[in-house]
Amino acid sequence: MTITLDSLEPALSVRQVLTLERVLAGEPEVVAGAQHLDRPVRWVHVAEAADVGVMLTGGEMVLTTGVLLAGDEDKQAEYVRSLHRAEAAAVVLGLGRAFPAAPDVMRRAAERCGLPMVVLHRPFPFAELTEEVQSRLVRRKFAAVSLSEAVRTELTALITAGAPLQRLLDEVARHSACPVVVTNLAHRVLGTAGERPAVDDVLRDWERIARQAGGVEGDGWIRAELGGRGERWGRIVLCGYRGDTATGRLLADRAAEALVLHRMLAGGAACSWEEQSAQSLLTDLVSGVVPARQLLPRARAAGLPVNRRTFVPLVVRDGDPARLERLLRLLGLPGLVAELADGATAVLLSLPRDQDAGALAVHFATRLRTETGPDHTVVAAAEPRAAWDDVPTGLREAQHVADAVADSCAVLDLPPVVRLKDVHLRGLIRLLRDDPHVQSFAERELDGLLRETDEDLLSVLRTYLATGRNKSRTAQLHHVSRPALYRRLESIQARLGVDLDDFEQAASVHIALLAHDAQQQ
């Protein structure tokens, strides 16, 4: 994408020209085309020739005394029509000897053509107006070039430094002083920047705004396409830009140029922007730092159905986000996927209320475990939520369940979807793991094994207690003979000073081991 000096065209509008001090001294009066005063003035041209239209290239404000038109109404009408055909911005007629008042023929013709026509009631040196407007246009053009280069330099520096998408958008929003939105071609929001209240106002009504931004620019809605080599894959929109349109378009083009370069350096992974958007949203939901209601516009703009839906919060351990996205699309389940921390991936399903949310969650988990193997993936879930405000609690509950079974999936017979009721004591210990009394209890109970850090004996003890003290199953899982297992169990009991055949002592050791494992996470 190349932006040249000519393509910037930072112009004054006809309305702005009429407010200049030198123009006001001529007592201007708009006599036709008043609804078109926001037309841009690219240049000012003084011309008395009747066929002036052939000399114009569009966007000029033409100044005339009409001396060659006086007395010939046909020439007067044709003069206005020729300006219209040449796409002139406006015509300014200085009243005097040729025309003491605005000629009706010219005024009517201008009104029909939609050409602003202004008359000056006081004598006015056209040279002064030309000098004033031309100097302002030149200054604006070079200011636009300076801004263009400044934006390009800053964005390029950020890209070179490996800045993420959000940092680039923040910089664009700083220059444009309005909300900035990046979308894919389906209008799904991939990133936003700007003052949070203003951004939320935009996202709250994004479906309508997206349709508006996809059409004719107006009222500060300025867009630029993202893509290259004949392929479009998104757009950036300045929402409600308050400067002149040419400068806003320049900013949008410069931003688009930077985003395309950012994508190229990232290997063309435009989908990663969607992943970042989902990750930011779900991370904010899980953390609870931002109230759920404030995140609702972002969820809707990200393409998640939110009206009259049932939400199913899931957390998948050791699940590949890309695989989970593909599975959702394959099953036709609307939802967002985002990688959290420590090998956990959040999945938020949004289902119609007339569907069986529990059954669909089990179907999703079963298909996933079929692909990855039951020993490699744990799908934890909270109970379905009917209200959006309850989604953060549900995600945290699912995360808690996933954490609680993180160390036990190899020895426990887990259902396809693990819920809070399935983790029992393990879930409680997980919640209490940071309590100093629990930590002291675990160290005291396991001191005989922890002192020498015998991981083999700890592993045997963990499996033995998790299988309900089933010696055959424990020996099988550790690939040892029964006599060898008995010797290890005897060593464990000797070091701990307990009898594992005694239920209460075994339960105490089991709780201590659960607490120890939870503290290691």
PDB file of C-alpha atoms in Angstrom, residues 88-374:
ATOM      1  CA  ALA A  88     -16.203  22.193  -8.974  1.00  0.00           C
ATOM      2  CA  ALA A  89     -16.601  22.641  -5.221  1.00  0.00           C
ATOM      3  CA  ALA A  90     -18.430  26.005  -5.410  1.00  0.00           C
ATOM      4  CA  VAL A  91     -18.738  29.244  -7.341  1.00  0.00           C
ATOM      5  CA  VAL A  92     -18.234  32.645  -5.682  1.00  0.00           C
ATOM      6  CA  LEU A  93     -19.645  35.684  -7.492  1.00  0.00           C
ATOM      7  CA  GLY A  94     -18.406  39.133  -6.546  1.00  0.00           C
ATOM      8  CA  LEU A  95     -21.285  41.592  -6.911  1.00  0.00           C
ATOM      9  CA  GLY A  96     -20.546  44.892  -8.630  1.00  0.00           C
ATOM     10  CA  ARG A  97     -20.989  46.537 -11.999  1.00  0.00           C
ATOM     11  CA  ALA A  98     -21.707  43.255 -13.867  1.00  0.00           C
ATOM     12  CA  PHE A  99     -24.186  41.912 -11.333  1.00  0.00           C
ATOM     13  CA  PRO A 100     -25.481  44.203  -8.576  1.00  0.00           C
ATOM     14  CA  ALA A 101     -27.491  41.215  -7.235  1.00  0.00           C
ATOM     15  CA  ALA A 102     -27.397  37.456  -7.607  1.00  0.00           C
ATOM     16  CA  PRO A 103     -28.747  36.614 -11.086  1.00  0.00           C
ATOM     17  CA  ASP A 104     -31.813  34.382 -10.856  1.00  0.00           C
ATOM     18  CA  VAL A 105     -30.759  32.237 -13.821  1.00  0.00           C
ATOM     19  CA  MET A 106     -27.424  31.321 -12.226  1.00  0.00           C
ATOM     20  CA  ARG A 107     -29.012  30.819  -8.814  1.00  0.00           C
ATOM     21  CA  ARG A 108     -31.717  28.481 -10.147  1.00  0.00           C
ATOM     22  CA  ALA A 109     -29.208  26.512 -12.232  1.00  0.00           C
ATOM     23  CA  ALA A 110     -26.882  26.123  -9.229  1.00  0.00           C
ATOM     24  CA  GLU A 111     -29.754  24.939  -7.030  1.00  0.00           C
ATOM     25  CA  ARG A 112     -30.767  22.341  -9.619  1.00  0.00           C
ATOM     26  CA  CYS A 113     -27.180  21.096  -9.943  1.00  0.00           C
ATOM     27  CA  GLY A 114     -26.521  21.091  -6.200  1.00  0.00           C
ATOM     28  CA  LEU A 115     -23.591  23.481  -6.696  1.00  0.00           C
ATOM     29  CA  PRO A 116     -22.960  25.866  -3.785  1.00  0.00           C
ATOM     30  CA  MET A 117     -23.216  29.445  -5.047  1.00  0.00           C
ATOM     31  CA  VAL A 118     -21.984  32.319  -2.891  1.00  0.00           C
ATOM     32  CA  VAL A 119     -22.199  36.028  -3.568  1.00  0.00           C
ATOM     33  CA  LEU A 120     -19.971  38.679  -1.971  1.00  0.00           C
ATOM     34  CA  HIS A 121     -21.842  41.903  -1.192  1.00  0.00           C
ATOM     35  CA  ARG A 122     -18.734  44.019  -0.615  1.00  0.00           C
ATOM     36  CA  PRO A 123     -15.834  44.555  -3.031  1.00  0.00           C
ATOM     37  CA  PHE A 124     -13.199  41.993  -2.321  1.00  0.00           C
ATOM     38  CA  PRO A 125      -9.684  41.439  -3.764  1.00  0.00           C
ATOM     39  CA  PHE A 126      -9.792  37.905  -5.105  1.00  0.00           C
ATOM     40  CA  ALA A 127      -5.999  37.713  -4.869  1.00  0.00           C
ATOM     41  CA  GLU A 128      -6.202  37.905  -1.064  1.00  0.00           C
ATOM     42  CA  LEU A 129      -8.694  35.059  -0.871  1.00  0.00           C
ATOM     43  CA  THR A 130      -6.654  32.958  -3.273  1.00  0.00           C
ATOM     44  CA  GLU A 131      -3.475  33.543  -1.276  1.00  0.00           C
ATOM     45  CA  GLU A 132      -5.194  32.765   2.045  1.00  0.00           C
ATOM     46  CA  VAL A 133      -6.814  29.527   0.909  1.00  0.00           C
ATOM     47  CA  GLN A 134      -3.820  28.273  -1.087  1.00  0.00           C
ATOM     48  CA  SER A 135      -1.435  28.822   1.814  1.00  0.00           C
ATOM     49  CA  ARG A 136      -3.767  27.023   4.187  1.00  0.00           C
ATOM     50  CA  LEU A 137      -4.133  24.092   1.806  1.00  0.00           C
ATOM     51  CA  VAL A 138      -0.379  23.795   1.361  1.00  0.00           C
ATOM     52  CA  ARG A 139       0.184  23.906   5.123  1.00  0.00           C
ATOM     53  CA  ARG A 140      -2.474  21.234   5.653  1.00  0.00           C
ATOM     54  CA  LYS A 141      -0.988  19.056   2.937  1.00  0.00           C
ATOM     55  CA  PHE A 142       2.509  19.168   4.395  1.00  0.00           C
ATOM     56  CA  ALA A 143       1.111  18.662   7.902  1.00  0.00           C
ATOM     57  CA  ALA A 144      -0.624  15.570   6.572  1.00  0.00           C
ATOM     58  CA  VAL A 145       2.628  14.311   5.052  1.00  0.00           C
ATOM     59  CA  SER A 146       4.429  14.873   8.373  1.00  0.00           C
ATOM     60  CA  LEU A 147       1.686  13.027  10.235  1.00  0.00           C
ATOM     61  CA  SER A 148       1.840  10.202   7.712  1.00  0.00           C
ATOM     62  CA  GLU A 149       5.559   9.738   8.189  1.00  0.00           C
ATOM     63  CA  ALA A 150       5.313  10.015  11.982  1.00  0.00           C
ATOM     64  CA  VAL A 151       2.620   7.333  12.138  1.00  0.00           C
ATOM     65  CA  ARG A 152       4.525   5.086   9.758  1.00  0.00           C
ATOM     66  CA  THR A 153       7.759   5.451  11.748  1.00  0.00           C
ATOM     67  CA  GLU A 154       6.089   4.747  15.091  1.00  0.00           C
ATOM     68  CA  LEU A 155       4.136   1.714  13.881  1.00  0.00           C
ATOM     69  CA  THR A 156       7.133   0.270  12.049  1.00  0.00           C
ATOM     70  CA  ALA A 157       9.254   0.640  15.189  1.00  0.00           C
ATOM     71  CA  LEU A 158       6.629  -1.209  17.212  1.00  0.00           C
ATOM     72  CA  ILE A 159       6.449  -4.030  14.666  1.00  0.00           C
ATOM     73  CA  THR A 160      10.247  -4.320  14.567  1.00  0.00           C
ATOM     74  CA  ALA A 161      10.275  -4.566  18.364  1.00  0.00           C
ATOM     75  CA  GLY A 162       7.802  -7.465  18.208  1.00  0.00           C
ATOM     76  CA  ALA A 163       4.860  -5.533  19.652  1.00  0.00           C
ATOM     77  CA  PRO A 164       1.516  -7.363  19.745  1.00  0.00           C
ATOM     78  CA  LEU A 165      -1.520  -6.291  17.754  1.00  0.00           C
ATOM     79  CA  GLN A 166      -3.020  -4.448  20.726  1.00  0.00           C
ATOM     80  CA  ARG A 167      -0.016  -2.161  21.056  1.00  0.00           C
ATOM     81  CA  LEU A 168      -0.316  -1.120  17.407  1.00  0.00           C
ATOM     82  CA  LEU A 169      -4.017  -0.423  17.762  1.00  0.00           C
ATOM     83  CA  ASP A 170      -3.409   1.645  20.898  1.00  0.00           C
ATOM     84  CA  GLU A 171      -1.002   3.813  18.922  1.00  0.00           C
ATOM     85  CA  VAL A 172      -3.508   4.280  16.089  1.00  0.00           C
ATOM     86  CA  ALA A 173      -6.210   5.209  18.620  1.00  0.00           C
ATOM     87  CA  ARG A 174      -3.863   7.751  20.204  1.00  0.00           C
ATOM     88  CA  HIS A 175      -3.371   9.506  16.859  1.00  0.00           C
ATOM     89  CA  SER A 176      -7.006   9.315  15.775  1.00  0.00           C
ATOM     90  CA  ALA A 177      -8.541  10.147  19.187  1.00  0.00           C
ATOM     91  CA  CYS A 178     -11.477   7.836  18.484  1.00  0.00           C
ATOM     92  CA  PRO A 179     -12.340   4.135  18.920  1.00  0.00           C
ATOM     93  CA  VAL A 180     -10.494   1.819  16.540  1.00  0.00           C
ATOM     94  CA  VAL A 181     -11.895  -1.580  15.573  1.00  0.00           C
ATOM     95  CA  VAL A 182     -10.317  -4.393  13.538  1.00  0.00           C
ATOM     96  CA  THR A 183     -12.645  -7.032  12.081  1.00  0.00           C
ATOM     97  CA  ASN A 184     -12.543  -9.982   9.760  1.00  0.00           C
ATOM     98  CA  LEU A 185     -14.687 -10.003   6.622  1.00  0.00           C
ATOM     99  CA  ALA A 186     -17.648 -11.395   8.599  1.00  0.00           C
ATOM    100  CA  HIS A 187     -17.523  -8.269  10.835  1.00  0.00           C
ATOM    101  CA  ARG A 188     -16.314 -10.322  13.796  1.00  0.00           C
ATOM    102  CA  VAL A 189     -14.267  -8.029  16.020  1.00  0.00           C
ATOM    103  CA  LEU A 190     -10.621  -9.097  16.332  1.00  0.00           C
ATOM    104  CA  GLY A 191      -9.285  -6.126  18.252  1.00  0.00           C
ATOM    105  CA  THR A 192     -10.244  -2.733  19.642  1.00  0.00           C
ATOM    106  CA  ALA A 193      -8.483   0.311  21.039  1.00  0.00           C
ATOM    107  CA  GLY A 194      -9.444   3.676  22.465  1.00  0.00           C
ATOM    108  CA  GLU A 195     -11.107   4.929  25.602  1.00  0.00           C
ATOM    109  CA  ARG A 196     -13.022   2.017  27.104  1.00  0.00           C
ATOM    110  CA  PRO A 197     -16.431   3.736  27.480  1.00  0.00           C
ATOM    111  CA  ALA A 198     -16.332   4.947  23.880  1.00  0.00           C
ATOM    112  CA  VAL A 199     -15.277   1.510  22.619  1.00  0.00           C
ATOM    113  CA  ASP A 200     -18.071  -0.149  24.607  1.00  0.00           C
ATOM    114  CA  ASP A 201     -20.602   2.266  23.091  1.00  0.00           C
ATOM    115  CA  VAL A 202     -19.426   1.237  19.619  1.00  0.00           C
ATOM    116  CA  LEU A 203     -19.494  -2.495  20.369  1.00  0.00           C
ATOM    117  CA  ARG A 204     -22.906  -2.320  22.020  1.00  0.00           C
ATOM    118  CA  ASP A 205     -24.497  -1.639  18.640  1.00  0.00           C
ATOM    119  CA  TRP A 206     -21.843  -3.268  16.495  1.00  0.00           C
ATOM    120  CA  GLU A 207     -24.113  -5.122  14.061  1.00  0.00           C
ATOM    121  CA  ARG A 208     -25.689  -1.885  12.845  1.00  0.00           C
ATOM    122  CA  ILE A 209     -22.379  -0.023  12.916  1.00  0.00           C
ATOM    123  CA  ALA A 210     -20.654  -2.788  10.943  1.00  0.00           C
ATOM    124  CA  ARG A 211     -23.218  -2.447   8.183  1.00  0.00           C
ATOM    125  CA  GLN A 212     -22.737   1.327   8.189  1.00  0.00           C
ATOM    126  CA  ALA A 213     -18.935   1.051   8.154  1.00  0.00           C
ATOM    127  CA  GLY A 214     -19.162  -1.385   5.267  1.00  0.00           C
ATOM    128  CA  GLY A 215     -20.883   1.162   3.098  1.00  0.00           C
ATOM    129  CA  VAL A 216     -20.316   4.819   2.301  1.00  0.00           C
ATOM    130  CA  GLU A 217     -18.064   6.668   4.716  1.00  0.00           C
ATOM    131  CA  GLY A 218     -19.660   9.477   6.650  1.00  0.00           C
ATOM    132  CA  ASP A 219     -19.929  11.058  10.078  1.00  0.00           C
ATOM    133  CA  GLY A 220     -16.368  10.072  10.852  1.00  0.00           C
ATOM    134  CA  TRP A 221     -16.693   6.359  10.027  1.00  0.00           C
ATOM    135  CA  ILE A 222     -13.548   5.650   8.037  1.00  0.00           C
ATOM    136  CA  ARG A 223     -12.349   2.218   7.007  1.00  0.00           C
ATOM    137  CA  ALA A 224      -9.392   0.669   5.237  1.00  0.00           C
ATOM    138  CA  GLU A 225      -9.185  -2.834   3.849  1.00  0.00           C
ATOM    139  CA  LEU A 226      -6.646  -5.366   5.110  1.00  0.00           C
ATOM    140  CA  GLY A 227      -5.120  -7.780   2.648  1.00  0.00           C
ATOM    141  CA  GLY A 228      -2.570  -8.305  -0.058  1.00  0.00           C
ATOM    142  CA  ARG A 229      -1.904 -10.117  -3.307  1.00  0.00           C
ATOM    143  CA  GLY A 230      -5.504  -9.761  -4.356  1.00  0.00           C
ATOM    144  CA  GLU A 231      -6.909 -11.255  -1.143  1.00  0.00           C
ATOM    145  CA  ARG A 232      -8.829  -9.303   1.498  1.00  0.00           C
ATOM    146  CA  TRP A 233      -9.063 -10.765   4.990  1.00  0.00           C
ATOM    147  CA  GLY A 234     -10.246  -7.922   7.205  1.00  0.00           C
ATOM    148  CA  ARG A 235     -10.632  -4.202   7.728  1.00  0.00           C
ATOM    149  CA  ILE A 236      -9.787  -1.493  10.220  1.00  0.00           C
ATOM    150  CA  VAL A 237     -12.422   1.101  11.099  1.00  0.00           C
ATOM    151  CA  LEU A 238     -11.991   4.496  12.735  1.00  0.00           C
ATOM    152  CA  CYS A 239     -15.296   4.977  14.537  1.00  0.00           C
ATOM    153  CA  GLY A 240     -16.422   8.584  14.769  1.00  0.00           C
ATOM    154  CA  TYR A 241     -13.207  10.316  13.690  1.00  0.00           C
ATOM    155  CA  ARG A 242     -13.608  14.063  14.309  1.00  0.00           C
ATOM    156  CA  GLY A 243     -10.830  15.459  12.110  1.00  0.00           C
ATOM    157  CA  ASP A 244     -11.094  16.079   8.381  1.00  0.00           C
ATOM    158  CA  THR A 245     -11.881  13.035   6.300  1.00  0.00           C
ATOM    159  CA  ALA A 246      -8.647  13.097   4.292  1.00  0.00           C
ATOM    160  CA  THR A 247      -6.493  12.943   7.404  1.00  0.00           C
ATOM    161  CA  GLY A 248      -8.678  10.212   8.874  1.00  0.00           C
ATOM    162  CA  ARG A 249      -8.354   8.191   5.685  1.00  0.00           C
ATOM    163  CA  LEU A 250      -4.604   8.682   5.828  1.00  0.00           C
ATOM    164  CA  LEU A 251      -4.498   7.334   9.394  1.00  0.00           C
ATOM    165  CA  ALA A 252      -6.651   4.355   8.461  1.00  0.00           C
ATOM    166  CA  ASP A 253      -4.445   3.579   5.443  1.00  0.00           C
ATOM    167  CA  ARG A 254      -1.261   3.878   7.463  1.00  0.00           C
ATOM    168  CA  ALA A 255      -2.723   1.608  10.146  1.00  0.00           C
ATOM    169  CA  ALA A 256      -3.794  -0.923   7.517  1.00  0.00           C
ATOM    170  CA  GLU A 257      -0.317  -0.877   6.026  1.00  0.00           C
ATOM    171  CA  ALA A 258       1.187  -1.645   9.447  1.00  0.00           C
ATOM    172  CA  LEU A 259      -1.311  -4.398  10.248  1.00  0.00           C
ATOM    173  CA  VAL A 260      -0.638  -6.142   6.941  1.00  0.00           C
ATOM    174  CA  LEU A 261       3.093  -6.023   7.680  1.00  0.00           C
ATOM    175  CA  HIS A 262       2.457  -7.310  11.205  1.00  0.00           C
ATOM    176  CA  ARG A 263       0.551 -10.269   9.810  1.00  0.00           C
ATOM    177  CA  MET A 264       3.225 -11.019   7.208  1.00  0.00           C
ATOM    178  CA  LEU A 265       5.954 -11.109   9.860  1.00  0.00           C
ATOM    179  CA  ALA A 266       3.751 -13.414  11.949  1.00  0.00           C
ATOM    180  CA  GLY A 267       3.620 -15.898   9.096  1.00  0.00           C
ATOM    181  CA  GLY A 268       0.227 -14.817   7.780  1.00  0.00           C
ATOM    182  CA  ALA A 269      -1.599 -16.178  10.821  1.00  0.00           C
ATOM    183  CA  ALA A 270      -4.604 -13.871  10.755  1.00  0.00           C
ATOM    184  CA  CYS A 271      -6.506 -16.430  12.836  1.00  0.00           C
ATOM    185  CA  SER A 272      -4.127 -15.729  15.705  1.00  0.00           C
ATOM    186  CA  TRP A 273      -5.804 -12.314  16.030  1.00  0.00           C
ATOM    187  CA  GLU A 274      -9.108 -14.092  16.601  1.00  0.00           C
ATOM    188  CA  GLU A 275      -7.406 -16.275  19.198  1.00  0.00           C
ATOM    189  CA  GLN A 276      -5.955 -13.215  20.926  1.00  0.00           C
ATOM    190  CA  SER A 277      -9.377 -11.572  20.962  1.00  0.00           C
ATOM    191  CA  ALA A 278     -11.025 -14.644  22.497  1.00  0.00           C
ATOM    192  CA  GLN A 279      -8.170 -15.050  24.971  1.00  0.00           C
ATOM    193  CA  SER A 280      -8.454 -11.463  26.149  1.00  0.00           C
ATOM    194  CA  LEU A 281     -12.221 -11.777  26.600  1.00  0.00           C
ATOM    195  CA  LEU A 282     -12.184 -15.118  28.437  1.00  0.00           C
ATOM    196  CA  THR A 283      -9.216 -14.118  30.592  1.00  0.00           C
ATOM    197  CA  ASP A 284     -11.111 -11.015  31.695  1.00  0.00           C
ATOM    198  CA  LEU A 285     -14.184 -13.148  32.417  1.00  0.00           C
ATOM    199  CA  VAL A 286     -12.214 -15.661  34.510  1.00  0.00           C
ATOM    200  CA  SER A 287     -10.329 -12.998  36.460  1.00  0.00           C
ATOM    201  CA  GLY A 288     -13.458 -11.087  37.407  1.00  0.00           C
ATOM    202  CA  VAL A 289     -11.511  -7.805  37.222  1.00  0.00           C
ATOM    203  CA  VAL A 290     -13.999  -6.456  34.680  1.00  0.00           C
ATOM    204  CA  PRO A 291     -17.710  -6.962  35.490  1.00  0.00           C
ATOM    205  CA  ALA A 292     -19.342  -9.462  33.155  1.00  0.00           C
ATOM    206  CA  ARG A 293     -21.970  -6.967  32.031  1.00  0.00           C
ATOM    207  CA  GLN A 294     -19.260  -4.630  30.752  1.00  0.00           C
ATOM    208  CA  LEU A 295     -17.799  -7.501  28.708  1.00  0.00           C
ATOM    209  CA  LEU A 296     -21.108  -8.345  27.042  1.00  0.00           C
ATOM    210  CA  PRO A 297     -20.610  -5.923  24.087  1.00  0.00           C
ATOM    211  CA  ARG A 298     -17.177  -7.435  23.429  1.00  0.00           C
ATOM    212  CA  ALA A 299     -18.615 -10.949  23.445  1.00  0.00           C
ATOM    213  CA  ARG A 300     -21.391  -9.993  21.053  1.00  0.00           C
ATOM    214  CA  ALA A 301     -18.977  -8.205  18.724  1.00  0.00           C
ATOM    215  CA  ALA A 302     -16.639 -11.221  18.804  1.00  0.00           C
ATOM    216  CA  GLY A 303     -19.402 -13.269  17.210  1.00  0.00           C
ATOM    217  CA  LEU A 304     -20.715 -15.077  20.313  1.00  0.00           C
ATOM    218  CA  PRO A 305     -24.528 -15.326  20.404  1.00  0.00           C
ATOM    219  CA  VAL A 306     -25.656 -13.897  23.755  1.00  0.00           C
ATOM    220  CA  ASN A 307     -29.424 -13.329  23.536  1.00  0.00           C
ATOM    221  CA  ARG A 308     -31.644 -16.046  25.059  1.00  0.00           C
ATOM    222  CA  ARG A 309     -28.783 -18.529  25.288  1.00  0.00           C
ATOM    223  CA  THR A 310     -27.495 -21.151  27.690  1.00  0.00           C
ATOM    224  CA  PHE A 311     -23.776 -20.824  28.434  1.00  0.00           C
ATOM    225  CA  VAL A 312     -21.661 -23.899  29.197  1.00  0.00           C
ATOM    226  CA  PRO A 313     -18.261 -23.057  30.736  1.00  0.00           C
ATOM    227  CA  LEU A 314     -15.615 -25.721  30.028  1.00  0.00           C
ATOM    228  CA  VAL A 315     -11.913 -25.985  30.815  1.00  0.00           C
ATOM    229  CA  VAL A 316      -9.857 -28.553  28.912  1.00  0.00           C
ATOM    230  CA  ARG A 317      -6.540 -29.776  30.277  1.00  0.00           C
ATOM    231  CA  ASP A 318      -3.821 -30.420  27.703  1.00  0.00           C
ATOM    232  CA  GLY A 319      -6.133 -29.483  24.850  1.00  0.00           C
ATOM    233  CA  ASP A 320      -4.809 -27.852  21.680  1.00  0.00           C
ATOM    234  CA  PRO A 321      -6.830 -24.626  21.100  1.00  0.00           C
ATOM    235  CA  ALA A 322      -6.695 -25.036  17.323  1.00  0.00           C
ATOM    236  CA  ARG A 323      -8.037 -28.601  17.619  1.00  0.00           C
ATOM    237  CA  LEU A 324     -10.830 -27.405  19.908  1.00  0.00           C
ATOM    238  CA  GLU A 325     -11.774 -24.641  17.453  1.00  0.00           C
ATOM    239  CA  ARG A 326     -11.952 -27.141  14.601  1.00  0.00           C
ATOM    240  CA  LEU A 327     -14.076 -29.511  16.675  1.00  0.00           C
ATOM    241  CA  LEU A 328     -16.550 -26.758  17.562  1.00  0.00           C
ATOM    242  CA  ARG A 329     -16.925 -25.889  13.876  1.00  0.00           C
ATOM    243  CA  LEU A 330     -17.299 -29.557  12.953  1.00  0.00           C
ATOM    244  CA  LEU A 331     -20.047 -30.075  15.536  1.00  0.00           C
ATOM    245  CA  GLY A 332     -21.716 -26.768  14.744  1.00  0.00           C
ATOM    246  CA  LEU A 333     -21.391 -25.506  18.326  1.00  0.00           C
ATOM    247  CA  PRO A 334     -21.107 -21.705  18.738  1.00  0.00           C
ATOM    248  CA  GLY A 335     -18.419 -20.808  21.234  1.00  0.00           C
ATOM    249  CA  LEU A 336     -15.125 -19.139  22.068  1.00  0.00           C
ATOM    250  CA  VAL A 337     -11.812 -20.885  22.736  1.00  0.00           C
ATOM    251  CA  ALA A 338      -8.849 -19.361  24.547  1.00  0.00           C
ATOM    252  CA  GLU A 339      -5.670 -20.740  26.061  1.00  0.00           C
ATOM    253  CA  LEU A 340      -5.289 -19.906  29.736  1.00  0.00           C
ATOM    254  CA  ALA A 341      -2.300 -20.805  31.914  1.00  0.00           C
ATOM    255  CA  ASP A 342      -0.648 -24.103  32.888  1.00  0.00           C
ATOM    256  CA  GLY A 343      -1.898 -26.110  29.926  1.00  0.00           C
ATOM    257  CA  ALA A 344      -5.566 -25.202  30.423  1.00  0.00           C
ATOM    258  CA  THR A 345      -7.856 -24.020  27.629  1.00  0.00           C
ATOM    259  CA  ALA A 346     -11.201 -22.343  28.284  1.00  0.00           C
ATOM    260  CA  VAL A 347     -14.157 -23.136  26.042  1.00  0.00           C
ATOM    261  CA  LEU A 348     -17.383 -21.161  26.422  1.00  0.00           C
ATOM    262  CA  LEU A 349     -20.305 -22.720  24.571  1.00  0.00           C
ATOM    263  CA  SER A 350     -23.359 -20.611  23.722  1.00  0.00           C
ATOM    264  CA  LEU A 351     -26.363 -22.825  22.997  1.00  0.00           C
ATOM    265  CA  PRO A 352     -30.041 -22.206  22.222  1.00  0.00           C
ATOM    266  CA  ARG A 353     -32.139 -22.668  25.329  1.00  0.00           C
ATOM    267  CA  ASP A 354     -34.205 -25.445  23.757  1.00  0.00           C
ATOM    268  CA  GLN A 355     -31.127 -27.684  23.370  1.00  0.00           C
ATOM    269  CA  ASP A 356     -29.809 -30.122  25.978  1.00  0.00           C
ATOM    270  CA  ALA A 357     -26.688 -28.305  27.122  1.00  0.00           C
ATOM    271  CA  GLY A 358     -25.438 -31.194  29.263  1.00  0.00           C
ATOM    272  CA  ALA A 359     -25.778 -33.738  26.464  1.00  0.00           C
ATOM    273  CA  LEU A 360     -24.026 -31.467  23.951  1.00  0.00           C
ATOM    274  CA  ALA A 361     -21.136 -30.900  26.376  1.00  0.00           C
ATOM    275  CA  VAL A 362     -20.754 -34.676  26.805  1.00  0.00           C
ATOM    276  CA  HIS A 363     -20.899 -35.156  23.023  1.00  0.00           C
ATOM    277  CA  PHE A 364     -18.167 -32.542  22.555  1.00  0.00           C
ATOM    278  CA  ALA A 365     -15.985 -34.139  25.267  1.00  0.00           C
ATOM    279  CA  THR A 366     -16.490 -37.652  23.922  1.00  0.00           C
ATOM    280  CA  ARG A 367     -15.463 -36.637  20.401  1.00  0.00           C
ATOM    281  CA  LEU A 368     -12.428 -34.845  21.792  1.00  0.00           C
ATOM    282  CA  ARG A 369     -11.301 -37.829  23.867  1.00  0.00           C
ATOM    283  CA  THR A 370     -11.833 -40.096  20.876  1.00  0.00           C
ATOM    284  CA  GLU A 371      -9.382 -37.964  18.896  1.00  0.00           C
ATOM    285  CA  THR A 372      -6.799 -37.437  21.620  1.00  0.00           C
ATOM    286  CA  GLY A 373      -7.195 -40.489  23.851  1.00  0.00           C
ATOM    287  CA  PRO A 374      -8.822 -40.593  27.315  1.00  0.00           C
TER     288      PRO A 374
END
